[in-house]
Coordinates of C-alpha atoms in Angstrom, one line a residue:
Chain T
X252 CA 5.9 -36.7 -14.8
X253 CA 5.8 -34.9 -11.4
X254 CA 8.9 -33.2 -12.5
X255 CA 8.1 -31.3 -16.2
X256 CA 6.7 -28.2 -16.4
X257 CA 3.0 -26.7 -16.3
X258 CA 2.3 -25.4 -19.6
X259 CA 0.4 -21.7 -19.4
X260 CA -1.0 -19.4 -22.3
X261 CA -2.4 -16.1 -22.8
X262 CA -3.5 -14.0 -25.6
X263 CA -0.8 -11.5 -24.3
X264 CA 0.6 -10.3 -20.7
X265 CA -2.6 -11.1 -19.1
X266 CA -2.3 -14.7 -17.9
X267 CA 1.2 -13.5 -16.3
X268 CA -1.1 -12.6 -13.1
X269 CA -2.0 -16.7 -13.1
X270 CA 1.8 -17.6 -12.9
X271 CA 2.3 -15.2 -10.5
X272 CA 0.4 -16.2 -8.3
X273 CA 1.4 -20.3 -9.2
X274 CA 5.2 -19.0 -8.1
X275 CA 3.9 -18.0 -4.8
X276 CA 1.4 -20.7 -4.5
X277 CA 3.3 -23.2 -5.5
X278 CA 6.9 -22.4 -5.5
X279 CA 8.2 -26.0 -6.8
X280 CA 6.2 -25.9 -9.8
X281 CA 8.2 -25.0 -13.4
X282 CA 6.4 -23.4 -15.8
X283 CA 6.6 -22.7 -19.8
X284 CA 4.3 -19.8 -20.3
X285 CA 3.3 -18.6 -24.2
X286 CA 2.2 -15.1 -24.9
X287 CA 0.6 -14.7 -28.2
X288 CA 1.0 -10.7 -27.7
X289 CA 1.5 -10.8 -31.8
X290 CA -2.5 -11.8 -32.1
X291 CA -3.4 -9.7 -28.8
X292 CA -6.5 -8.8 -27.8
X293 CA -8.0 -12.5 -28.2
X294 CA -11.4 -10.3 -26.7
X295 CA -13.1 -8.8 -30.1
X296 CA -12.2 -11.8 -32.3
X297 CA -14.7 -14.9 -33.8
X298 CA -14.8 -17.5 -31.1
X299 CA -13.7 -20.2 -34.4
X300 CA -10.4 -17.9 -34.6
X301 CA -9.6 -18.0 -30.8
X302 CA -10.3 -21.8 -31.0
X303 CA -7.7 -22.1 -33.8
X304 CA -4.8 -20.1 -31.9
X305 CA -5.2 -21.7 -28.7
X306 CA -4.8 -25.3 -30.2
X307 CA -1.6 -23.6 -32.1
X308 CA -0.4 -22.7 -28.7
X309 CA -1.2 -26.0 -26.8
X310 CA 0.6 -28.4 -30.0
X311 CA 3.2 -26.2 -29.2
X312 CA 2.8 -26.9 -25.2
X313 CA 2.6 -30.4 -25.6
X314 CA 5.7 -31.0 -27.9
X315 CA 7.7 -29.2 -24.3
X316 CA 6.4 -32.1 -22.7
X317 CA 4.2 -30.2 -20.4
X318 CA 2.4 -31.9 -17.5
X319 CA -0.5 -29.6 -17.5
X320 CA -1.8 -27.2 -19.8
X321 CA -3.7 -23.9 -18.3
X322 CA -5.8 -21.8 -20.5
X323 CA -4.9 -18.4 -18.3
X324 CA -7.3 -16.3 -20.9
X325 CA -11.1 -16.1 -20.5
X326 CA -11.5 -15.8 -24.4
X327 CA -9.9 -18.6 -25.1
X328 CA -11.1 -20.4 -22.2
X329 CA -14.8 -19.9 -23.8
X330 CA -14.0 -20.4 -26.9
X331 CA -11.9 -23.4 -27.0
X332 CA -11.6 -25.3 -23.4
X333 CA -13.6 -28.2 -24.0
X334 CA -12.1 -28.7 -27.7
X335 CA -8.5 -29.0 -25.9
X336 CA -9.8 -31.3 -23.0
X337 CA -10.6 -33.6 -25.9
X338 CA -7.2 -33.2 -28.0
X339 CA -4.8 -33.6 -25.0
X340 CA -4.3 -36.4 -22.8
X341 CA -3.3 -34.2 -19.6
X342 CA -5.1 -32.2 -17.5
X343 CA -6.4 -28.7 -19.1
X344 CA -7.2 -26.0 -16.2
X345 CA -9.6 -23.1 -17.7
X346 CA -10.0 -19.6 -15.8
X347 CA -13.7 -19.7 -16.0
X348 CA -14.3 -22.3 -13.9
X349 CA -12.3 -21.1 -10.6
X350 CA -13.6 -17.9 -10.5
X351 CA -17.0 -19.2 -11.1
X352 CA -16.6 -21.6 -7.6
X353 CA -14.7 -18.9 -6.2
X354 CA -17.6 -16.6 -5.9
X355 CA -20.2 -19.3 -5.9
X356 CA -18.2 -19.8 -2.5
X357 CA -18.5 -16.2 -1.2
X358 CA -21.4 -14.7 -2.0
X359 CA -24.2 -14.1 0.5
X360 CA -26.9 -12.5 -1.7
X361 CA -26.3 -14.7 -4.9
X362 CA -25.5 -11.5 -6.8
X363 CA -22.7 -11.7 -9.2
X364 CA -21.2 -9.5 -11.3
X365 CA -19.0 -10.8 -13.7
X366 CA -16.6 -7.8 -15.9
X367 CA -14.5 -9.6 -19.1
X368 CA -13.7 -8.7 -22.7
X369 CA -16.7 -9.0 -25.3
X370 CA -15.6 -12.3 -26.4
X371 CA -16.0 -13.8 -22.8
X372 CA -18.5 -12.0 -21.8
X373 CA -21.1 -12.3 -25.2
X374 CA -20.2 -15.9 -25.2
X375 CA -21.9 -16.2 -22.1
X376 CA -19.6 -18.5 -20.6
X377 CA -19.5 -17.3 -17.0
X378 CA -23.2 -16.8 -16.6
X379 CA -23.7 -20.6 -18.1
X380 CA -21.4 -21.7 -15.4
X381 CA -22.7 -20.0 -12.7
X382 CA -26.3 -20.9 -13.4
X383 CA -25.6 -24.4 -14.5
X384 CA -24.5 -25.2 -11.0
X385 CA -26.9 -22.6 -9.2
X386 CA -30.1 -21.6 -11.3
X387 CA -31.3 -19.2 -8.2
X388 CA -28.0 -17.4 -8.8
X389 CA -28.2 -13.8 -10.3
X390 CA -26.1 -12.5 -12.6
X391 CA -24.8 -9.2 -13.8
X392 CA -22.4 -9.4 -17.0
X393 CA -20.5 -6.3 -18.3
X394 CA -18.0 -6.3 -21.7
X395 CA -15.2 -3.9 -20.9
X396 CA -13.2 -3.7 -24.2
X397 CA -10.8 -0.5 -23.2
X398 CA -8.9 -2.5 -20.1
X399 CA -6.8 -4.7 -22.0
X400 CA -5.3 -2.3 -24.1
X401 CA -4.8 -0.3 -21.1
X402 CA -3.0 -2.9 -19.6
X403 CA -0.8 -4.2 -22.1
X404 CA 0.4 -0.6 -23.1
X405 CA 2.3 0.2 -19.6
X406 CA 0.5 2.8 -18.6
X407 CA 1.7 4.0 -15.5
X408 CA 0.2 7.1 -14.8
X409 CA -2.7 6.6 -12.2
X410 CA -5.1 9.6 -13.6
X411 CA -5.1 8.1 -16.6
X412 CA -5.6 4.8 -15.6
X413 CA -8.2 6.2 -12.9
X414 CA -10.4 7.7 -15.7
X415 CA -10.2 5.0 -18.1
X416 CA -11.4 2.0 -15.6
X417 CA -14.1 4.6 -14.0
X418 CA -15.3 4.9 -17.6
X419 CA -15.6 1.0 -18.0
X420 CA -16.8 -0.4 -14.9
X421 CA -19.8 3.1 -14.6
X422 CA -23.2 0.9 -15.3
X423 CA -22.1 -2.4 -13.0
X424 CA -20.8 -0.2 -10.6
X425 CA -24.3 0.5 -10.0
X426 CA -25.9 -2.6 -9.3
X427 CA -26.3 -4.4 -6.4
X428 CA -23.8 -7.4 -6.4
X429 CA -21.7 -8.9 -3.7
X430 CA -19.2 -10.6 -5.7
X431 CA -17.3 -9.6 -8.7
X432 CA -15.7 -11.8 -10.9
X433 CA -12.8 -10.5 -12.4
X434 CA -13.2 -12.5 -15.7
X435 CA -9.6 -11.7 -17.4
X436 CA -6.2 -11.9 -16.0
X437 CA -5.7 -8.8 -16.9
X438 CA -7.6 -7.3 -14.8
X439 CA -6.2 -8.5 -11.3
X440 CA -3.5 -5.4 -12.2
X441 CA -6.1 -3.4 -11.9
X442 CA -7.7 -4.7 -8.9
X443 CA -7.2 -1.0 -6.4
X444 CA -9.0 0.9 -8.9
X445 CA -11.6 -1.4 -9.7
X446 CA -12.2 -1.9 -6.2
X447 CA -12.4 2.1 -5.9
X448 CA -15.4 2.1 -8.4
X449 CA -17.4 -0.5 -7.3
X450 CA -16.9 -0.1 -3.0
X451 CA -15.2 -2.0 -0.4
X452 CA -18.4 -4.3 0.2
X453 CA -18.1 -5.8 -3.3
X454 CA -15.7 -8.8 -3.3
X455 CA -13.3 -9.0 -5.9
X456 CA -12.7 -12.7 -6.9
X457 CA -9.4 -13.0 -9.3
X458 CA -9.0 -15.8 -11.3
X459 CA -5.4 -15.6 -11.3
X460 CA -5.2 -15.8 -7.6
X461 CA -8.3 -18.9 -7.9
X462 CA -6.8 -20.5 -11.3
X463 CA -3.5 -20.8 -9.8
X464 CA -5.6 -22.5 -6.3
X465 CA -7.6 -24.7 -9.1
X466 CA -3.9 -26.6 -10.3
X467 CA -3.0 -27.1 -7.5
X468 CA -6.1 -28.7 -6.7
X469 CA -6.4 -30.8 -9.5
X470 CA -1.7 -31.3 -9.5
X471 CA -2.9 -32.9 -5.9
X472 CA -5.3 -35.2 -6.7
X473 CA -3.8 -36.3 -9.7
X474 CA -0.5 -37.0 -7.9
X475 CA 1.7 -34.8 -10.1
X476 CA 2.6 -32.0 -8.3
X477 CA 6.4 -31.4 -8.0
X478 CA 8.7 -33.0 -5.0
X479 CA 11.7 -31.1 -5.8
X480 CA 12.7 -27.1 -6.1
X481 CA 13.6 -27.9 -9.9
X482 CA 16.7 -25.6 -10.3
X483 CA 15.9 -25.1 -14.1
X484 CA 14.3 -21.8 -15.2
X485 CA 11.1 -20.7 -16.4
X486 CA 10.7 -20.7 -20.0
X487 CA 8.5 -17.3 -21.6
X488 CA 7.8 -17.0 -25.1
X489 CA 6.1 -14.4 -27.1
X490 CA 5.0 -13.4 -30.9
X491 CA 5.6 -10.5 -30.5
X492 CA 7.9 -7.8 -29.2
X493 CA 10.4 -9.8 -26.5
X494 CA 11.7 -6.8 -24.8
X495 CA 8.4 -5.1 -24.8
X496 CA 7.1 -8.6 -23.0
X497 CA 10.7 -8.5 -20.9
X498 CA 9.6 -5.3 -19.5
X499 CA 6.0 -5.6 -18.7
X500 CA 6.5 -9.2 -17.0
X501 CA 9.4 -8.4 -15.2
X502 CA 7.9 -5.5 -13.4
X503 CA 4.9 -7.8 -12.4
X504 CA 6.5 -10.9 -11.8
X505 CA 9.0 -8.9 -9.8
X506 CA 12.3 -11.0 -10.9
X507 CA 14.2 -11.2 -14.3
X508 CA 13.2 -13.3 -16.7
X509 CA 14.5 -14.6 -20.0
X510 CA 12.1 -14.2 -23.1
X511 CA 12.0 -15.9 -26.5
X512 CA 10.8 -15.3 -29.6
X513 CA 8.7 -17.3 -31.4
X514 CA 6.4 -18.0 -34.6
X515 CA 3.5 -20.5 -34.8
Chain A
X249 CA -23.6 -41.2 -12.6
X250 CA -23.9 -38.2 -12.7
X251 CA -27.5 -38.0 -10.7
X252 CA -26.1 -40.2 -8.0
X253 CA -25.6 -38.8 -4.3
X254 CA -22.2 -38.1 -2.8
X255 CA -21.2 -40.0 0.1
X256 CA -20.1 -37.9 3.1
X257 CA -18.6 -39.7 6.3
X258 CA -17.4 -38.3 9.5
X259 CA -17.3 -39.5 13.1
X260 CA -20.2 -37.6 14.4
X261 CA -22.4 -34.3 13.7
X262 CA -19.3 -32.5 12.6
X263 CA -19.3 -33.7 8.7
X264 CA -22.6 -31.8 8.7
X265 CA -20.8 -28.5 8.0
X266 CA -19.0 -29.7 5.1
X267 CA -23.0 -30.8 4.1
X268 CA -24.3 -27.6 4.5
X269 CA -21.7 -26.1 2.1
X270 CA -22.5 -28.6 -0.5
X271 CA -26.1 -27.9 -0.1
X272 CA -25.1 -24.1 -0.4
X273 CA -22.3 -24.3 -3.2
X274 CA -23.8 -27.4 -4.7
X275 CA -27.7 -27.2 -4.8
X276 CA -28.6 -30.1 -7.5
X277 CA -26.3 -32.5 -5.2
X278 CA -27.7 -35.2 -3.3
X279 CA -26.0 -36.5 -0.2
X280 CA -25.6 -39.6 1.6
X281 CA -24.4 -38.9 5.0
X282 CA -22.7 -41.6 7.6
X283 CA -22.0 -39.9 11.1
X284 CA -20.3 -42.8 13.7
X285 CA -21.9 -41.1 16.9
X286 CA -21.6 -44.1 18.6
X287 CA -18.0 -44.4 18.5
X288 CA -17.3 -40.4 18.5
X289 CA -14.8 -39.1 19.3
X290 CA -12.4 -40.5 16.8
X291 CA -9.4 -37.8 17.8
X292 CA -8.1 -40.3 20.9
X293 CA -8.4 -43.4 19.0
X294 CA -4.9 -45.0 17.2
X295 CA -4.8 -44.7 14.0
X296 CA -5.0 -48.1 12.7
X297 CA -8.7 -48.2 14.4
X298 CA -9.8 -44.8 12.5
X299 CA -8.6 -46.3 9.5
X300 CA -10.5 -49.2 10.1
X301 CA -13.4 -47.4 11.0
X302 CA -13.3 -45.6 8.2
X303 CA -12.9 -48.3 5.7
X304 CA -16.2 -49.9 7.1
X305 CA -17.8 -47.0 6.5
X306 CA -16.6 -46.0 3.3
X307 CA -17.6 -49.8 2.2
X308 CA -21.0 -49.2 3.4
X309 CA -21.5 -45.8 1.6
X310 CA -20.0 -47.7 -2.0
X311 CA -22.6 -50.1 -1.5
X312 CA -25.5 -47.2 -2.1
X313 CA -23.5 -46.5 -5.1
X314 CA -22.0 -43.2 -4.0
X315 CA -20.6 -41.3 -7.3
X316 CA -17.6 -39.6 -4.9
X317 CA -16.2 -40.0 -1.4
X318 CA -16.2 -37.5 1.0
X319 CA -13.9 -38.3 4.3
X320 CA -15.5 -35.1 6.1
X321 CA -13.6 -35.6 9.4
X322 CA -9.5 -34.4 9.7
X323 CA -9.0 -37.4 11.9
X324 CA -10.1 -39.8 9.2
X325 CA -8.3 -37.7 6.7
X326 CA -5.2 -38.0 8.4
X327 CA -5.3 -42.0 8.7
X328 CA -7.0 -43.5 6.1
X329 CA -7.3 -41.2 2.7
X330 CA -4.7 -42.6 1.0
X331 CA -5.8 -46.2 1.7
X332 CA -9.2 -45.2 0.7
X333 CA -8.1 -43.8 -2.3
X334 CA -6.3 -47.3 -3.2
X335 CA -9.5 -49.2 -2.5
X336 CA -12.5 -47.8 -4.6
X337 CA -12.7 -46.7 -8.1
X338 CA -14.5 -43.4 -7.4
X339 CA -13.3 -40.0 -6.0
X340 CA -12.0 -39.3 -2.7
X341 CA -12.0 -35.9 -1.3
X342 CA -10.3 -35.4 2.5
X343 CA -10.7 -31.9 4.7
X344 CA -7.0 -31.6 5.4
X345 CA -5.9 -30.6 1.6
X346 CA -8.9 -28.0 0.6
X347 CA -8.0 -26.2 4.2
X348 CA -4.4 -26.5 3.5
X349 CA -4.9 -24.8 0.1
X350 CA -7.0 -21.8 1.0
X351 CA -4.4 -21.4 3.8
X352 CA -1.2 -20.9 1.2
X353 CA -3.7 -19.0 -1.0
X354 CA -4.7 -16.4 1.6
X355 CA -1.4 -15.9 4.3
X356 CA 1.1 -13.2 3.1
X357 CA 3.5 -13.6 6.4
X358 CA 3.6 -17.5 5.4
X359 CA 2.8 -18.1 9.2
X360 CA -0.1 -21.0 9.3
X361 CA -1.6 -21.7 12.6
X362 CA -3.4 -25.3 13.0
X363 CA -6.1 -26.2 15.5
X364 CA -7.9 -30.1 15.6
X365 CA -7.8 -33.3 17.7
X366 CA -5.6 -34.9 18.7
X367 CA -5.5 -37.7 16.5
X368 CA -4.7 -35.1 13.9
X369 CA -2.5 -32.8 14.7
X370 CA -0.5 -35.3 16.4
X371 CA 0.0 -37.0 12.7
X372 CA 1.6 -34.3 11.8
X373 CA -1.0 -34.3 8.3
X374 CA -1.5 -30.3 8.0
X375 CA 2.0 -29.5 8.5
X376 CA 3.5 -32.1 6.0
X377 CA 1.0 -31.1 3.5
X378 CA 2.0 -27.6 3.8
X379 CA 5.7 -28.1 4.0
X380 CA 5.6 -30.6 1.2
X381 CA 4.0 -27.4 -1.0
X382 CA 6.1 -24.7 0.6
X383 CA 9.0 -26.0 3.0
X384 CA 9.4 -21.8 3.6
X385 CA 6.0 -22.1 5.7
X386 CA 6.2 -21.6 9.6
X387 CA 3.1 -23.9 11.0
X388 CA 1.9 -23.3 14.7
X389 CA -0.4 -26.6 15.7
X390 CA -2.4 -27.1 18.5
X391 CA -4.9 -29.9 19.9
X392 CA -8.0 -28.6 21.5
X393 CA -9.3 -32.1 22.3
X394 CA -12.6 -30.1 24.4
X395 CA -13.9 -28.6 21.4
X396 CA -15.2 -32.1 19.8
X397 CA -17.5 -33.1 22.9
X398 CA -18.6 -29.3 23.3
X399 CA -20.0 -29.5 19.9
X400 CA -21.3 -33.1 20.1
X401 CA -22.9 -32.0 23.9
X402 CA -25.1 -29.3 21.8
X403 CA -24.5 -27.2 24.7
X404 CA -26.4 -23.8 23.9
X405 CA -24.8 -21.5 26.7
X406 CA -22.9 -18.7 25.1
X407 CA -21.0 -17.8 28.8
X408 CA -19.9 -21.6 29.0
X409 CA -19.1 -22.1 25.6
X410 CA -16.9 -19.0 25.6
X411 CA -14.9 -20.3 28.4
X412 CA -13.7 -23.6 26.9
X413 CA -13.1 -21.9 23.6
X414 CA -10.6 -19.8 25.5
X415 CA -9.2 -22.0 27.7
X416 CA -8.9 -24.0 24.4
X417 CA -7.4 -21.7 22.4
X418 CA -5.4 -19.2 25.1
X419 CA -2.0 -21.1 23.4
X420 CA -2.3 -20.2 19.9
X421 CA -3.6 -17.2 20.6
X422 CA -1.0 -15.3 21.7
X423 CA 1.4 -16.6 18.7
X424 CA 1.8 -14.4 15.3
X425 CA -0.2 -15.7 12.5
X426 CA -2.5 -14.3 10.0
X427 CA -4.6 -17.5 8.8
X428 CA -6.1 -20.2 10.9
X429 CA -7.5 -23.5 9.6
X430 CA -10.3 -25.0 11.7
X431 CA -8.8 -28.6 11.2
X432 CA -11.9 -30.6 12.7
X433 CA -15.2 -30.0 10.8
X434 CA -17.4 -29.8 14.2
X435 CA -14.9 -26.2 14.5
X436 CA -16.9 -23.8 11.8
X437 CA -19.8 -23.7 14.6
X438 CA -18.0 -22.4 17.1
X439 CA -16.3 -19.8 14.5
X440 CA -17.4 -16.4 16.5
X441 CA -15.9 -17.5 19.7
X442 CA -12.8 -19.1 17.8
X443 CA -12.8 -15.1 15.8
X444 CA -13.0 -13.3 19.1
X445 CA -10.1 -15.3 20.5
X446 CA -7.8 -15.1 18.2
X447 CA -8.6 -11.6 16.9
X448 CA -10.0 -9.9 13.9
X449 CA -6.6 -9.7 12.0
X450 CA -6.2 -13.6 11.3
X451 CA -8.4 -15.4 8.3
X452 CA -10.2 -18.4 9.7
X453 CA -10.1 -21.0 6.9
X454 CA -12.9 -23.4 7.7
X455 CA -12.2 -26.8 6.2
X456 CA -16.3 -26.9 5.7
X457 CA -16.3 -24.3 3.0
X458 CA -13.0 -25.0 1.5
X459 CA -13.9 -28.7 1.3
X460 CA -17.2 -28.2 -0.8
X461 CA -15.3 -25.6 -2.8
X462 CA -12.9 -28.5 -3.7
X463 CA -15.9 -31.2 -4.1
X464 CA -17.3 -28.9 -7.1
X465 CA -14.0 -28.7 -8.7
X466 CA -13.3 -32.5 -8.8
X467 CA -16.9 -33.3 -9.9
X468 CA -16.7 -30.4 -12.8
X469 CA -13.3 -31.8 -13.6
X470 CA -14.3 -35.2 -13.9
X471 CA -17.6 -34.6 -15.3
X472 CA -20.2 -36.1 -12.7
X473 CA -21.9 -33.0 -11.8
X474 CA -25.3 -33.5 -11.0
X475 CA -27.3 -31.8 -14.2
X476 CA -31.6 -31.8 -12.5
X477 CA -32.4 -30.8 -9.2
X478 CA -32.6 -34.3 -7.8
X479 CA -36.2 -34.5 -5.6
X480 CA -35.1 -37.5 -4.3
X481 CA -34.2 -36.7 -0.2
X482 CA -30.9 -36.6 1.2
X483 CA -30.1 -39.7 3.7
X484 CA -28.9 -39.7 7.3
X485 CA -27.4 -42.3 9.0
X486 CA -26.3 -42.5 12.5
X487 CA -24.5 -45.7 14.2
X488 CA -25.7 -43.5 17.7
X489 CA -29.3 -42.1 18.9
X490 CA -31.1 -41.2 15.8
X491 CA -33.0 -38.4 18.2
X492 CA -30.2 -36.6 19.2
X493 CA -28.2 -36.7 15.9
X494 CA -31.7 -35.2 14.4
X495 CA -32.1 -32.7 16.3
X496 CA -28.7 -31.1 16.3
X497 CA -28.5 -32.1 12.4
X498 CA -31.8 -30.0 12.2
X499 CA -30.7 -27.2 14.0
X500 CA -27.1 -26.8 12.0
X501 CA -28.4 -27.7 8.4
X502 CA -31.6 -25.2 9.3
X503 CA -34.0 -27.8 7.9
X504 CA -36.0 -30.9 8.5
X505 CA -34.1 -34.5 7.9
X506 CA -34.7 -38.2 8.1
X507 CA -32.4 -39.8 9.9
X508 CA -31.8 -44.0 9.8
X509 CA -30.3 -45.8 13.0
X510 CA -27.8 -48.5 10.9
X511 CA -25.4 -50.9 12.4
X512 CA -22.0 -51.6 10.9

C-alpha cells in the first residue's frame, strides 16, 4: 500500500500547483495525475455534470491502484467530494477543506476573502466551511471567471496578465480582509500579481501549497506514506492536447515529464 | 460522538497553548485537559516512565469518554504516541508531526532548526520524522532544559526572562536556518524573546498552532466535528496545586477556568 501512487485530478493544468508542491513536500511520494483539459473550465458548468466527470476520473484512478485520491479542483471538490468519499474505499483529500483551516489558522480579524471560479464560489462551499467551523467568521466571496482561461492559455506577457487579474480581483481588493483564500489551483501561478492588487498585509493562503500539507497529514496518520524513493516515474494524462499539457506542466513543474493521452 | 470533548494531556501548563488554539481554530470544541504539575518536568525523566505516565493519563482521560486524544507535550510525543495509538480505539494526535509538517511546508534552504527538552531531542523524534519525509533535510537540535521551569515558575520579569532565553538559545543562534520549531508546547509563550534571539529572518513554527491546525483536519476527516456550540464548560485537571495551575491557566487562556485537583 505504502508504496502505490497518490492519485490527483484537475479539470485542466490547474491542480499541477498541488503536485508541485507534494514533489517538494513530499519527495518519496509517486503520483498519477489526470487532466481533463478536454472538458476544461470545470468553473461555469452544472454542479450534476462536474459530479459525473470527476467519478469518470476517479474509476479511472482507482483501476491504477492508487492509494489516495486528491480532488486538486475546487469545482469538483464542491460539487462531488463527499459523493467520492462514499464510492472509494481510500482516503479522498478535497482542496476546500485545507485552505479553509489554513486561513482559519492565520487570520487575526476573522475576515476572509475567498476568490474561485463561479462554480466554487456560487456553490457556497468555502463560506459553508468556514462558518460551519467558526459562525463569528466573516466572509467575503468573489467569482473570477477570466483567470483560468488566462492561465491555461500561456500567456506570458506580464501587461497582459497584469491588466486581466487587476480587472478580476477590483471589488475584493477593496474590502477589509486579512486572509485570502486562493480557492483554485490555478491561481497560486498567479500569486505576485494577485498579491499586487490586494497589498502586502493580505495573506495569501494556496491550497496547493495547504492541499499538498493536508496528504501528508492524513498519508501520516493513516500509516501509508512512502518508505522508499520509488525510482518509477510519474504518470500525467490528459484529454486533450498532450503537447500543449507537455509544455505548460513542464515549465511549472520545472523537469520533463512524459504525457499521455487518454479518453474516458 | 461528535458533541463529546477532546482530551488534551501534557505534563504541566504547557498543553495549554495547544488549548488556546483549539479554542481559537476550533470554537464549538469542548476540552478536557490533564496537566501532571506534580510530576513536571517530564524532559529529564527516562522514557519508559513518560510512557508510563502517559498511559495513566491517557486511561483516565478515555474514561470521560474523550472522542480524540491529544498528547500536547513533545516529551510524551516522543515516548509513548505510538503505544497510545495501539491501545485506544479513538484518535491520537502528538505535537512532534503537525510542527514537523509546517516546518517542510515553509523552509526553502531545507535547513530545520529544533529546540525542546531534553527528553525529546535527545530521542532523536523531530529529526527522524523529518528525515524519514525528506532524508535531503539538514536538522540543527538543541535542549534548552531552563525554558520548561521558566515557564512553569510564571516568572513575569521581562530583563530575567530575556537572559535565560539567550543564554538558552546563544547555540542555535548563531547557526543558518530559516524555520524553527518550538518543540515543547510551554515554548509559544516565550515566542518574542525566542524571535529576538534568533532574528527576524527565521519562521518560528509553534507546535501549539500547527497542532490544532492538525486536530481540525483529523476530526473533519473522520467526521467527529463538534456541530452546536457546546455550553457545557471545559474541565481542568491538575495532579499539582489547583491555585497555581489556575492562575497561570487564567492568565495564558485570557479567561476564567475551573480547575479539579485529581489523583492518579
Amino acid at each position: 500500500m505504502e508504496e502505490q501512487p497518490i492519485g490527483i485530478l484537475d479539470s485542466g493544468v490547474g491542480g499541477l500547483t498541488v503536485v508541485k508542491e507534494i514533489f517538494r513536500q513530499l519527495p518519496k511520494e509517486k503520483v498519477i495525475y489526470f487532466g481533463d483539459t478536454a472538458r476544461c473550465p470545470y468553473g461555469p458548468r452544472p454542479a450534476e455534470e462536474v459530479k459525473e466527470f470527476t467519478l469518470e476520473i476517479v474509476n479511472f484512478l482507482v483501476k491504477q491502484k492508487v492509494k489516495m485520491i486528491v480532488i486538486a479542483c475546487n469545482t469538483a471538490t464542491a460539487a462531488a467530494l463527499d459523493t467520492v468519499k462514499e464510492k472509494v474505499n481510500i482516503p479522498v483529500v478535497g482542496v476546500i477543506g485545507p485552505g479553509s483551516l489554513a486561513a482559519i489558522k492565520h487570520t487575526k480579524t476573522g475576515k476572509i476573502g475567498v476568490i474561485g471560479t463561479e462554480g466554487t464560489i456560487f456553490s457556497g462551499a468555502y463560506e459553508q466551511t468556514l462558518k460551519k467551523i467558526n459562525p463569528k467568521l466573516s466572509i467575503v466571496s468573489q467569482a473570477c471567471p477570466s483567470l483560468v482561461p488566462l492561465v491555461e492559455s500561456g500567456i506570458q506577457e506580464k501587461e497582459e496578465i497584469k491588466k486581466i487579474v487587476n480587472e478580476a480581483l477590483k471589488p475584493i481588493a477593496k474590502k477589509e480582509i486579512d486572509s485570502l483564500i486562493l480557492g483554485c489551483t490555478h491561481y497560486p501561478i498567479l500569486s505576485e500579481y494577485i498579491q499586487e492588487v490586494v497589498g502586502s498585509h493580505v495573506k495569501l493562503l494556496s491550497s496547493a501549497e495547504e492541499t499538498a500539507r493536508e496528504v501528508s497529514t492524513i498519508l501520516h496518520y493513516q500509516n501509508i506514506a512512502a518508505h522508499h524513493l520509488n525510482s518509477s516515474a510519474h504518470r500525467f494524462y490528459t484529454t486533450g492536447d498532450p503537447i500543449h499539457f507537455k509544455q505548460i506542466a513542464e515549465q511549472w513543474l520545472g523537469q520533463k515529464i512524459e504525457v499521455e493521452s487518454v479518453n474516458l
